[in-house]
Short mmCIF file of C-alpha atoms and ligand atoms in Angstrom, two decimals:
data_model
loop_
_atom_site.label_atom_id
_atom_site.label_comp_id
_atom_site.label_asym_id
_atom_site.label_seq_id
_atom_site.Cartn_x
_atom_site.Cartn_y
_atom_site.Cartn_z
CA MET A 399 18.64 -20.08 -44.12
CA GLY A 400 16.83 -19.37 -40.88
CA ARG A 401 14.31 -22.15 -40.65
CA GLU A 402 14.85 -25.89 -40.67
CA THR A 403 12.58 -27.38 -43.33
CA ASN A 404 11.08 -30.83 -43.40
CA LEU A 405 11.87 -31.19 -47.08
CA ILE A 406 13.41 -34.58 -47.70
CA HIS A 407 16.41 -33.07 -49.52
CA GLY A 408 17.10 -30.79 -46.55
CA LEU A 409 17.12 -27.48 -48.34
CA PRO A 410 15.40 -25.99 -51.34
CA GLU A 411 17.80 -24.50 -53.90
CA PRO A 412 19.57 -21.46 -52.31
CA PHE A 413 19.31 -19.44 -55.54
CA LYS A 414 16.75 -18.35 -58.09
CA ILE A 415 17.06 -18.71 -61.82
CA LYS A 416 17.96 -15.66 -63.94
CA VAL A 417 18.96 -17.23 -67.27
CA VAL A 418 17.66 -20.49 -68.64
CA GLU A 419 19.02 -22.90 -71.21
CA PRO A 420 16.07 -24.66 -72.88
CA LEU A 421 16.15 -28.45 -72.94
CA VAL A 422 14.26 -30.86 -75.17
CA VAL A 423 13.51 -34.47 -74.31
CA PRO A 424 14.24 -36.42 -77.51
CA SER A 425 11.47 -38.80 -78.61
CA PRO A 426 11.71 -42.51 -77.74
CA GLU A 427 12.45 -43.25 -81.42
CA ARG A 428 15.28 -40.72 -81.52
CA ARG A 429 16.77 -42.06 -78.26
CA LYS A 430 16.82 -45.60 -79.60
CA GLU A 431 18.48 -44.40 -82.79
CA ALA A 432 20.92 -42.04 -81.04
CA ILE A 433 22.30 -44.66 -78.64
CA ARG A 434 22.65 -47.18 -81.50
CA GLU A 435 24.51 -44.55 -83.57
CA ALA A 436 26.73 -43.88 -80.52
CA GLY A 437 27.64 -47.59 -80.38
CA TYR A 438 25.92 -47.85 -76.95
CA ASN A 439 28.64 -45.61 -75.52
CA THR A 440 27.32 -42.52 -73.71
CA PHE A 441 30.61 -40.67 -74.39
CA LEU A 442 29.73 -40.76 -78.09
CA LEU A 443 26.27 -39.19 -77.72
CA ARG A 444 25.85 -35.62 -78.92
CA SER A 445 24.84 -33.34 -76.09
CA ASP A 446 21.85 -32.22 -78.22
CA ASP A 447 20.41 -35.70 -77.80
CA VAL A 448 20.71 -35.57 -74.00
CA TYR A 449 18.02 -34.24 -71.67
CA ILE A 450 19.78 -34.47 -68.28
CA ASP A 451 23.56 -34.75 -68.50
CA LEU A 452 25.09 -36.58 -65.54
CA LEU A 453 28.28 -37.58 -67.35
CA THR A 454 30.58 -35.49 -65.13
CA ASP A 455 30.73 -32.72 -62.55
CA SER A 456 33.90 -31.35 -64.16
CA GLY A 457 33.59 -27.89 -65.69
CA THR A 458 29.81 -28.25 -65.84
CA ALA A 459 28.79 -25.88 -63.00
CA ALA A 460 26.45 -22.91 -63.40
CA MET A 461 28.22 -19.68 -62.46
CA SER A 462 26.55 -17.06 -60.28
CA ASP A 463 25.63 -13.48 -61.24
CA ASN A 464 28.58 -12.46 -59.05
CA GLN A 465 30.96 -14.62 -61.09
CA TRP A 466 29.58 -13.39 -64.43
CA ALA A 467 29.90 -9.81 -63.22
CA GLY A 468 33.52 -10.60 -62.34
CA MET A 469 34.13 -11.89 -65.87
CA MET A 470 33.52 -8.36 -67.16
CA LEU A 471 36.35 -7.16 -64.94
CA GLY A 472 38.81 -9.44 -66.72
CA ASP A 473 42.17 -7.70 -67.03
CA GLU A 474 43.76 -9.35 -70.04
CA ALA A 475 47.24 -7.98 -69.45
CA TYR A 476 49.96 -10.46 -70.35
CA ALA A 477 51.78 -9.83 -67.09
CA GLY A 478 50.56 -8.89 -63.63
CA SER A 479 46.81 -9.01 -64.36
CA LYS A 480 44.85 -7.64 -61.42
CA ASN A 481 42.70 -10.79 -61.49
CA PHE A 482 45.79 -12.83 -60.60
CA TYR A 483 46.13 -10.88 -57.35
CA THR A 484 42.42 -11.33 -56.61
CA LEU A 485 42.86 -15.07 -57.15
CA GLU A 486 45.96 -15.15 -54.96
CA LYS A 487 44.08 -13.40 -52.14
CA SER A 488 41.10 -15.73 -52.45
CA ILE A 489 43.35 -18.83 -52.20
CA GLN A 490 45.23 -17.31 -49.25
CA ASP A 491 41.95 -16.59 -47.43
CA VAL A 492 40.06 -19.81 -48.18
CA LEU A 493 42.88 -22.37 -48.25
CA GLY A 494 45.68 -20.61 -46.38
CA PHE A 495 48.47 -21.22 -48.91
CA PRO A 496 50.68 -18.11 -49.23
CA TYR A 497 52.12 -18.93 -52.67
CA ILE A 498 50.18 -19.84 -55.80
CA VAL A 499 50.99 -20.92 -59.35
CA PRO A 500 48.02 -20.75 -61.78
CA THR A 501 47.51 -23.48 -64.43
CA HIS A 502 45.01 -24.01 -67.24
CA GLN A 503 43.25 -26.82 -65.33
CA GLY A 504 44.01 -29.47 -62.73
CA ARG A 505 46.22 -31.69 -64.85
CA GLY A 506 48.53 -28.74 -65.58
CA ALA A 507 49.14 -28.50 -61.81
CA GLU A 508 49.61 -32.27 -61.56
CA HIS A 509 52.20 -32.13 -64.30
CA LEU A 510 54.25 -29.38 -62.63
CA ILE A 511 54.13 -30.94 -59.15
CA SER A 512 55.17 -34.34 -60.51
CA ARG A 513 58.06 -32.82 -62.47
CA ALA A 514 59.20 -30.79 -59.47
CA LEU A 515 59.11 -33.59 -56.90
CA ILE A 516 59.95 -36.76 -58.83
CA LYS A 517 63.66 -36.26 -59.33
CA LYS A 518 64.53 -39.66 -60.80
CA PRO A 519 62.76 -42.78 -62.15
CA GLY A 520 61.78 -45.65 -59.85
CA LEU A 521 60.40 -43.55 -56.99
CA LEU A 522 57.03 -44.06 -55.27
CA VAL A 523 54.09 -41.71 -54.73
CA PRO A 524 51.68 -43.42 -52.31
CA ARG A 525 48.09 -42.18 -52.57
CA ASN A 526 44.63 -42.91 -51.17
CA MET A 527 43.36 -44.71 -54.28
CA TYR A 528 44.21 -42.92 -57.51
CA PHE A 529 42.90 -40.44 -60.01
CA THR A 530 43.42 -41.06 -63.74
CA THR A 531 45.35 -37.92 -64.69
CA SER A 532 47.25 -37.68 -61.37
CA LYS A 533 48.47 -41.24 -61.87
CA GLU A 534 49.38 -40.60 -65.50
CA HIS A 535 51.57 -37.60 -64.58
CA VAL A 536 53.31 -39.52 -61.81
CA GLU A 537 53.99 -42.44 -64.17
CA LEU A 538 55.24 -40.13 -66.94
CA GLN A 539 58.03 -39.14 -64.56
CA GLY A 540 58.92 -42.82 -64.08
CA ALA A 541 57.38 -43.21 -60.61
CA SER A 542 54.55 -45.49 -59.50
CA MET A 543 51.55 -44.97 -57.25
CA PRO A 544 50.88 -47.62 -54.59
CA ASP A 545 47.36 -47.48 -53.12
CA VAL A 546 47.30 -46.76 -49.38
CA VAL A 547 43.58 -46.10 -48.92
CA ILE A 548 41.75 -48.05 -46.18
CA ASP A 549 40.25 -51.37 -47.37
CA GLU A 550 36.68 -50.16 -46.76
CA ALA A 551 37.02 -47.66 -49.64
CA HIS A 552 36.77 -50.63 -52.01
CA ASP A 553 33.63 -52.02 -50.36
CA PRO A 554 30.32 -50.58 -51.70
CA GLU A 555 28.43 -51.65 -48.56
CA SER A 556 30.74 -50.20 -45.88
CA MET A 557 29.08 -47.25 -44.13
CA LEU A 558 32.23 -45.67 -42.60
CA PRO A 559 31.93 -41.85 -42.35
CA PHE A 560 35.47 -41.24 -43.69
CA LYS A 561 35.92 -43.89 -46.32
CA GLY A 562 38.61 -41.86 -48.11
CA ASN A 563 41.11 -42.10 -45.22
CA VAL A 564 44.70 -43.15 -45.68
CA ASP A 565 45.51 -46.48 -44.01
CA ILE A 566 48.40 -45.33 -41.80
CA ALA A 567 49.71 -48.88 -41.38
CA LYS A 568 49.81 -49.38 -45.17
CA LEU A 569 51.60 -46.05 -45.65
CA LYS A 570 54.15 -46.88 -42.91
CA LYS A 571 54.78 -50.25 -44.53
CA VAL A 572 55.44 -48.68 -47.96
CA ILE A 573 57.88 -46.23 -46.35
CA GLU A 574 59.63 -48.85 -44.24
CA GLN A 575 59.94 -51.44 -47.00
CA ASN A 576 61.36 -48.97 -49.52
CA GLY A 577 63.07 -46.37 -47.33
CA ALA A 578 61.95 -42.74 -47.04
CA GLU A 579 64.39 -41.66 -49.75
CA LYS A 580 62.42 -43.76 -52.26
CA ILE A 581 59.20 -41.81 -51.60
CA ALA A 582 59.00 -38.81 -53.95
CA PHE A 583 56.04 -37.43 -51.99
CA VAL A 584 52.78 -38.57 -50.40
CA TYR A 585 49.66 -37.58 -52.38
CA VAL A 586 46.37 -37.38 -50.48
CA GLU A 587 43.14 -36.76 -52.34
CA MET A 588 40.30 -34.98 -50.61
CA ASN A 589 36.86 -36.53 -51.03
CA VAL A 590 38.19 -39.43 -53.06
CA ASN A 591 36.55 -39.39 -56.47
CA MET A 592 37.20 -43.02 -57.43
CA ALA A 593 35.69 -44.21 -54.13
CA GLY A 594 32.51 -42.28 -54.93
CA GLY A 595 33.31 -38.92 -53.31
CA GLN A 596 34.31 -40.26 -49.87
CA PRO A 597 35.98 -37.84 -47.43
CA VAL A 598 39.22 -37.84 -45.44
CA SER A 599 38.93 -36.91 -41.76
CA MET A 600 40.88 -34.09 -40.13
CA ALA A 601 42.38 -36.60 -37.68
CA ASN A 602 43.64 -38.71 -40.59
CA ALA A 603 45.17 -35.70 -42.39
CA ARG A 604 46.90 -34.73 -39.14
CA GLU A 605 48.30 -38.22 -38.66
CA VAL A 606 49.57 -38.49 -42.25
CA SER A 607 51.22 -35.09 -41.89
CA LYS A 608 52.92 -36.10 -38.64
CA LEU A 609 54.29 -39.27 -40.21
CA CYS A 610 55.53 -37.41 -43.31
CA LYS A 611 57.28 -34.79 -41.14
CA GLU A 612 58.98 -37.48 -39.05
CA LYS A 613 60.26 -39.15 -42.21
CA GLY A 614 61.12 -35.93 -44.04
CA ILE A 615 58.67 -36.63 -46.89
CA LYS A 616 56.67 -33.89 -48.64
CA LEU A 617 52.89 -34.10 -48.40
CA VAL A 618 50.77 -32.85 -51.32
CA PHE A 619 46.98 -32.75 -51.34
CA ASP A 620 44.82 -33.15 -54.40
CA ALA A 621 42.47 -30.51 -52.99
CA THR A 622 40.08 -30.56 -55.96
CA ARG A 623 37.06 -31.46 -53.83
CA SER A 624 38.33 -30.05 -50.53
CA SER A 625 35.31 -27.80 -49.89
CA GLU A 626 32.97 -30.77 -50.15
CA ASN A 627 35.39 -32.71 -47.90
CA ALA A 628 35.37 -29.87 -45.35
CA PHE A 629 31.57 -29.96 -45.29
CA PHE A 630 31.67 -33.64 -44.30
CA ILE A 631 34.20 -32.85 -41.53
CA LYS A 632 31.85 -30.19 -40.17
CA GLU A 633 28.89 -32.59 -40.25
CA ARG A 634 30.59 -35.79 -39.10
CA GLU A 635 33.78 -35.16 -37.09
CA GLU A 636 33.72 -34.31 -33.42
CA GLY A 637 34.77 -30.76 -32.59
CA TYR A 638 34.05 -29.18 -35.98
CA ALA A 639 30.28 -28.53 -35.93
CA LYS A 640 30.73 -24.91 -34.85
CA LYS A 641 33.62 -24.07 -37.19
CA THR A 642 33.05 -22.45 -40.58
CA VAL A 643 33.95 -24.35 -43.73
CA VAL A 644 36.74 -21.83 -44.38
CA GLU A 645 38.17 -22.35 -40.87
CA ILE A 646 38.11 -26.09 -41.46
CA LEU A 647 39.78 -25.68 -44.87
CA ASN A 648 42.53 -23.54 -43.38
CA GLU A 649 43.31 -26.15 -40.72
CA LEU A 650 43.10 -29.03 -43.22
CA MET A 651 45.35 -27.42 -45.84
CA GLY A 652 47.73 -26.47 -43.04
CA TYR A 653 48.82 -30.12 -42.90
CA ALA A 654 50.08 -30.12 -46.51
CA ASP A 655 53.23 -28.65 -48.02
CA ALA A 656 51.32 -27.98 -51.24
CA CYS A 657 48.13 -28.75 -53.11
CA ILE A 658 47.10 -29.22 -56.69
CA TYR A 659 43.60 -28.04 -57.54
CA SER A 660 41.23 -28.48 -60.48
CA ALA A 661 38.99 -25.41 -60.25
CA LYS A 662 36.45 -27.14 -62.51
CA LYS A 663 34.82 -28.79 -59.51
CA ASP A 664 34.40 -26.98 -56.17
CA CYS A 665 35.28 -23.54 -57.60
CA LEU A 666 32.10 -23.52 -59.71
CA VAL A 667 33.77 -22.59 -63.00
CA ASN A 668 34.11 -24.18 -66.42
CA ILE A 669 37.92 -24.05 -66.63
CA GLY A 670 40.95 -23.37 -64.41
CA GLY A 671 43.38 -24.78 -61.87
CA PHE A 672 46.34 -23.95 -59.64
CA ILE A 673 49.04 -25.06 -57.23
CA GLY A 674 48.97 -23.65 -53.71
CA THR A 675 51.99 -24.05 -51.45
CA ARG A 676 53.74 -22.89 -48.31
CA ASP A 677 57.04 -24.46 -49.40
CA ILE A 678 59.33 -21.95 -51.06
CA GLY A 679 61.25 -24.70 -52.87
CA ILE A 680 58.08 -26.16 -54.46
CA PHE A 681 56.91 -22.64 -55.27
CA GLU A 682 60.10 -21.62 -57.04
CA ALA A 683 60.44 -24.90 -58.95
CA THR A 684 56.86 -24.92 -60.25
CA ARG A 685 56.78 -21.19 -60.96
CA GLU A 686 59.86 -21.61 -63.09
CA MET A 687 58.30 -24.45 -65.10
CA VAL A 688 54.84 -22.94 -65.50
CA VAL A 689 56.26 -20.49 -68.03
CA THR A 690 57.32 -23.37 -70.29
CA TYR A 691 54.24 -25.55 -70.00
CA GLU A 692 51.25 -23.35 -69.17
CA GLY A 693 51.77 -19.60 -69.49
CA LEU A 694 53.34 -16.73 -67.59
CA HIS A 695 53.31 -17.21 -63.79
CA THR A 696 50.54 -14.61 -63.40
CA TYR A 697 48.04 -16.39 -65.68
CA GLY A 698 49.24 -19.99 -66.26
CA GLY A 699 46.94 -20.62 -69.21
CA MET A 700 43.84 -18.90 -67.82
CA ALA A 701 42.38 -15.69 -69.21
CA GLY A 702 42.16 -12.82 -66.71
CA ARG A 703 38.38 -13.19 -66.62
CA ASP A 704 38.71 -16.91 -65.84
CA MET A 705 40.98 -16.17 -62.87
CA GLU A 706 38.36 -13.72 -61.57
CA ALA A 707 35.62 -16.37 -61.87
CA VAL A 708 37.81 -18.91 -60.01
CA ALA A 709 38.61 -16.36 -57.27
CA ARG A 710 34.93 -15.68 -56.67
CA GLY A 711 33.86 -19.31 -57.14
CA LEU A 712 36.34 -20.59 -54.55
CA ARG A 713 34.68 -18.37 -51.94
CA GLU A 714 31.12 -19.24 -53.04
CA GLY A 715 31.84 -22.95 -53.15
CA ALA A 716 33.01 -22.86 -49.52
CA GLN A 717 29.73 -21.41 -48.21
CA TYR A 718 27.92 -23.74 -45.86
CA GLU A 719 24.38 -23.10 -47.19
CA TYR A 720 25.52 -23.82 -50.72
CA LEU A 721 27.32 -27.03 -49.70
CA LYS A 722 24.35 -28.18 -47.66
CA TYR A 723 22.12 -27.83 -50.70
CA ARG A 724 24.72 -29.34 -53.03
CA ILE A 725 25.43 -32.46 -51.01
CA GLY A 726 21.76 -32.62 -49.97
CA GLN A 727 20.77 -32.87 -53.63
CA THR A 728 23.16 -35.78 -54.27
CA ASN A 729 21.86 -37.46 -51.15
CA TYR A 730 18.26 -36.88 -52.24
CA LEU A 731 18.83 -38.75 -55.49
CA GLY A 732 20.61 -41.55 -53.61
CA LYS A 733 17.85 -41.84 -51.03
CA MET A 734 15.07 -42.07 -53.63
CA LEU A 735 16.95 -44.93 -55.30
CA MET A 736 17.80 -46.73 -52.05
CA ASP A 737 14.22 -46.48 -50.77
CA ALA A 738 13.07 -48.20 -53.97
CA GLY A 739 15.58 -51.01 -53.49
CA VAL A 740 17.96 -49.94 -56.29
CA PRO A 741 21.51 -51.16 -55.46
CA ILE A 742 23.91 -48.19 -55.03
CA VAL A 743 27.31 -47.58 -53.44
CA LYS A 744 26.94 -46.51 -49.78
CA PRO A 745 27.15 -44.06 -48.16
CA VAL A 746 26.21 -41.59 -50.90
CA GLY A 747 29.20 -39.30 -51.55
CA SER A 748 29.32 -35.64 -52.43
CA HIS A 749 29.18 -35.40 -56.17
CA ALA A 750 27.74 -38.60 -57.61
CA VAL A 751 25.51 -41.59 -57.03
CA PHE A 752 26.98 -44.90 -58.24
CA LEU A 753 24.73 -47.78 -59.31
CA ASN A 754 26.03 -51.27 -58.54
CA ALA A 755 25.56 -52.94 -61.94
CA LEU A 756 26.48 -56.43 -60.75
CA LYS A 757 23.40 -56.36 -58.53
CA PHE A 758 21.22 -54.29 -60.87
CA VAL A 759 21.59 -56.53 -63.94
CA PRO A 760 22.88 -59.84 -62.50
CA HIS A 761 21.64 -61.71 -65.58
CA ILE A 762 24.23 -59.97 -67.81
CA PRO A 763 27.58 -61.82 -67.72
CA ARG A 764 30.67 -59.67 -67.19
CA GLU A 765 31.87 -60.45 -70.72
CA GLN A 766 28.76 -58.59 -71.92
CA TRP A 767 29.66 -55.35 -70.10
CA PRO A 768 26.84 -54.92 -67.54
CA SER A 769 27.64 -51.28 -66.60
CA GLN A 770 27.93 -50.23 -70.22
CA ALA A 771 24.61 -51.92 -70.97
CA LEU A 772 22.93 -50.30 -67.98
CA ALA A 773 24.17 -46.79 -68.87
CA ALA A 774 22.86 -47.26 -72.42
CA ALA A 775 19.51 -48.52 -71.11
CA ILE A 776 19.15 -45.49 -68.85
CA TYR A 777 19.74 -43.19 -71.79
CA GLU A 778 17.24 -45.04 -73.94
CA ASP A 779 14.63 -44.89 -71.19
CA SER A 780 14.86 -41.20 -70.30
CA ALA A 781 17.64 -39.37 -72.25
CA VAL A 782 19.64 -39.17 -68.98
CA ARG A 783 23.37 -39.51 -69.67
CA SER A 784 25.54 -41.41 -67.15
CA MET A 785 28.98 -43.02 -67.38
CA GLU A 786 30.31 -46.58 -67.22
CA ARG A 787 32.89 -47.16 -64.46
CA GLY A 788 33.74 -50.84 -64.66
CA ALA A 789 35.58 -53.30 -66.89
CA VAL A 790 35.38 -51.15 -70.02
CA SER A 791 37.08 -48.25 -68.17
CA LYS A 792 39.58 -50.58 -66.51
CA GLY A 793 40.93 -51.92 -69.82
CA ARG A 794 43.27 -54.83 -70.39
CA ASP A 795 46.21 -56.19 -68.43
CA LYS A 796 49.43 -54.66 -69.83
CA ASN A 797 51.21 -58.04 -69.94
CA THR A 798 48.61 -60.74 -70.57
CA LYS A 799 46.36 -58.49 -72.73
CA GLU A 800 43.34 -60.07 -71.02
CA ASN A 801 40.35 -57.97 -69.94
CA ILE A 802 40.50 -57.03 -66.26
CA PHE A 803 37.22 -57.42 -64.40
CA PRO A 804 37.49 -55.14 -61.35
CA LYS A 805 35.61 -55.77 -58.11
CA LEU A 806 33.37 -52.78 -58.75
CA GLU A 807 31.20 -52.63 -61.85
CA LEU A 808 29.44 -49.26 -61.59
CA VAL A 809 27.40 -46.65 -63.42
CA ARG A 810 28.12 -43.10 -62.29
CA LEU A 811 25.41 -40.46 -62.10
CA THR A 812 27.46 -37.30 -61.56
CA ILE A 813 25.67 -34.14 -60.56
CA PRO A 814 26.77 -30.80 -62.02
CA ARG A 815 26.76 -27.98 -59.47
CA ARG A 816 23.71 -25.64 -59.38
CA VAL A 817 22.60 -26.84 -62.82
CA TYR A 818 19.63 -29.16 -62.26
CA THR A 819 16.69 -28.79 -59.90
CA ASN A 820 15.50 -31.33 -57.39
CA THR A 821 12.63 -32.07 -59.78
CA HIS A 822 15.20 -33.12 -62.36
CA MET A 823 16.58 -35.52 -59.74
CA GLU A 824 13.07 -36.97 -59.30
CA TYR A 825 12.85 -37.54 -63.05
CA VAL A 826 16.21 -39.36 -63.00
CA ALA A 827 15.14 -41.52 -60.05
CA GLU A 828 11.82 -42.36 -61.68
CA SER A 829 13.56 -43.62 -64.81
CA ILE A 830 16.09 -45.74 -62.92
CA ILE A 831 13.47 -47.21 -60.59
CA HIS A 832 11.34 -48.07 -63.63
CA LEU A 833 14.30 -49.77 -65.28
CA HIS A 834 15.10 -51.68 -62.11
CA GLU A 835 11.56 -53.06 -62.12
CA HIS A 836 12.05 -54.17 -65.75
CA LYS A 837 15.73 -55.07 -65.47
CA ASP A 838 15.30 -58.48 -67.12
CA GLU A 839 14.64 -56.69 -70.41
CA ILE A 840 18.08 -55.01 -70.40
CA LYS A 841 20.33 -56.74 -72.93
CA GLY A 842 24.07 -57.35 -72.75
CA LEU A 843 26.53 -55.86 -75.26
CA LYS A 844 29.28 -57.07 -77.56
CA MET A 845 32.31 -54.81 -78.16
CA VAL A 846 32.72 -54.26 -81.91
CA TYR A 847 35.39 -51.52 -81.87
CA GLU A 848 38.16 -51.26 -79.28
CA PRO A 849 40.70 -48.41 -79.29
CA PRO A 850 44.14 -49.36 -77.91
CA ALA A 851 44.26 -46.81 -75.04
CA LEU A 852 41.61 -45.32 -72.73
CA ARG A 853 39.10 -47.43 -74.63
CA PHE A 854 36.03 -46.28 -72.68
CA PHE A 855 35.99 -42.94 -74.48
CA GLN A 856 35.57 -44.33 -77.98
CA ALA A 857 34.69 -48.04 -77.84
CA LYS A 858 31.61 -49.15 -79.80
CA PHE A 859 29.14 -51.90 -79.00
CA GLU A 860 26.16 -53.80 -80.37
CA GLN A 861 23.33 -55.46 -78.46
CA VAL A 862 23.59 -59.25 -78.17
C1 PLP B 1839 39.29 -33.42 -62.31
C2 PLP B 1839 40.32 -33.88 -61.41
C3 PLP B 1839 41.68 -33.71 -61.68
C4 PLP B 1839 42.18 -33.18 -63.01
O1 PLP B 1839 41.74 -31.90 -63.23
P1 PLP B 1839 41.35 -31.33 -64.69
O2 PLP B 1839 40.89 -29.95 -64.38
O3 PLP B 1839 40.28 -32.21 -65.24
O4 PLP B 1839 42.57 -31.35 -65.52
C5 PLP B 1839 42.58 -34.12 -60.72
N1 PLP B 1839 42.19 -34.68 -59.57
C6 PLP B 1839 40.90 -34.87 -59.28
C7 PLP B 1839 40.53 -35.50 -57.99
C8 PLP B 1839 39.92 -34.50 -60.19
O5 PLP B 1839 38.63 -34.73 -59.91
#
């Protein structure tokens, strides 16, 4: 876009709307009833009862006319679909990995990488924080995942520009204490989701890569949000302002032996994933296994048309103007809330704004699930759906069976890509600011049904 605007969110939407999906705001009576029926758990709401859905940014993007046009070119051949070669070329161009293995979504890639690189139980896979499914696949192979992210990633007030960085001293310590042969691989996540979408710097990726090479340890990136990470490098790291996002991505991915990728985020599609690698050993091992677990090595569980949409979406999602709008929109929501004194995690990341429930509803004791109560109150106020990320998600200690109360008790407002307008963001902010002004009226909850595993999905509550 030629002209710098003075709009607070930086850029107006860089697209116009061709197809619309009508939305209804349910009545206040229906909202009250719906959240009670859902046991005050936003996961159990029907999407029909939701006006603005900020549950997740995974698989919820709006595709472009270019992607939809590509869907019609789906070549549904069992073997050697032309869309596979288009996808391969797109990954080679945007990320620079010569070899690819397609999978049905990100966790398919995590499964194959973990199987290929974790050769026996008891090994370690250090990572900058963790992601639920990545951790699960590492643990299924009998390995564990020590956290080597910098301390600031756990602090909601720290304003560091690259809060997702690996703490090199922590990583060195894990390697030295256990010996390099005990490290199955080092896993580095781009734009760390669990820290609120906080990026890794190029300098940090370079340093991790150097250390891994010295020690003979493979380095794998979880590149799921690498385009959004590359945008932050361009904006914040010295020497990258003039480079294109694709140039930055090529350099960044150049430090890894392989990546796993959930296409449901930065590739602007509803389903898909892949492994990219420059390591022939990783390529051959995962390509051999993909046939057993996902599908033939030229579709890996995706339809031909899905591969075409991923191929086109990967290129679109790495365009600077798009990313500027995308991250600008998240920032816009965060800024409206901050300006009104609503406590959020800082700095605002790429894909979500996190409310700090311990400060928002300090009158609700932790045993009454403050984040869960706040997410339910937001829904009741405005039919906006968010997600609890606190003690309910954390679960119980495996040994003592006691509830764990983590340092962070958050509500996540996750923004789907290209789906909602900036006016929708204003509506969300208005509701949350209103609630913040009337926070004393928000009631705590009592858990009345608790599933044994991943309880946050299906737990039920009542108001106390
Ligand atoms: C979503 C996600 C995954 C898992 O991908 P799915 O497509 O949901 O299976 C892995 N890592 C990160 C960082 C993610 O956000």
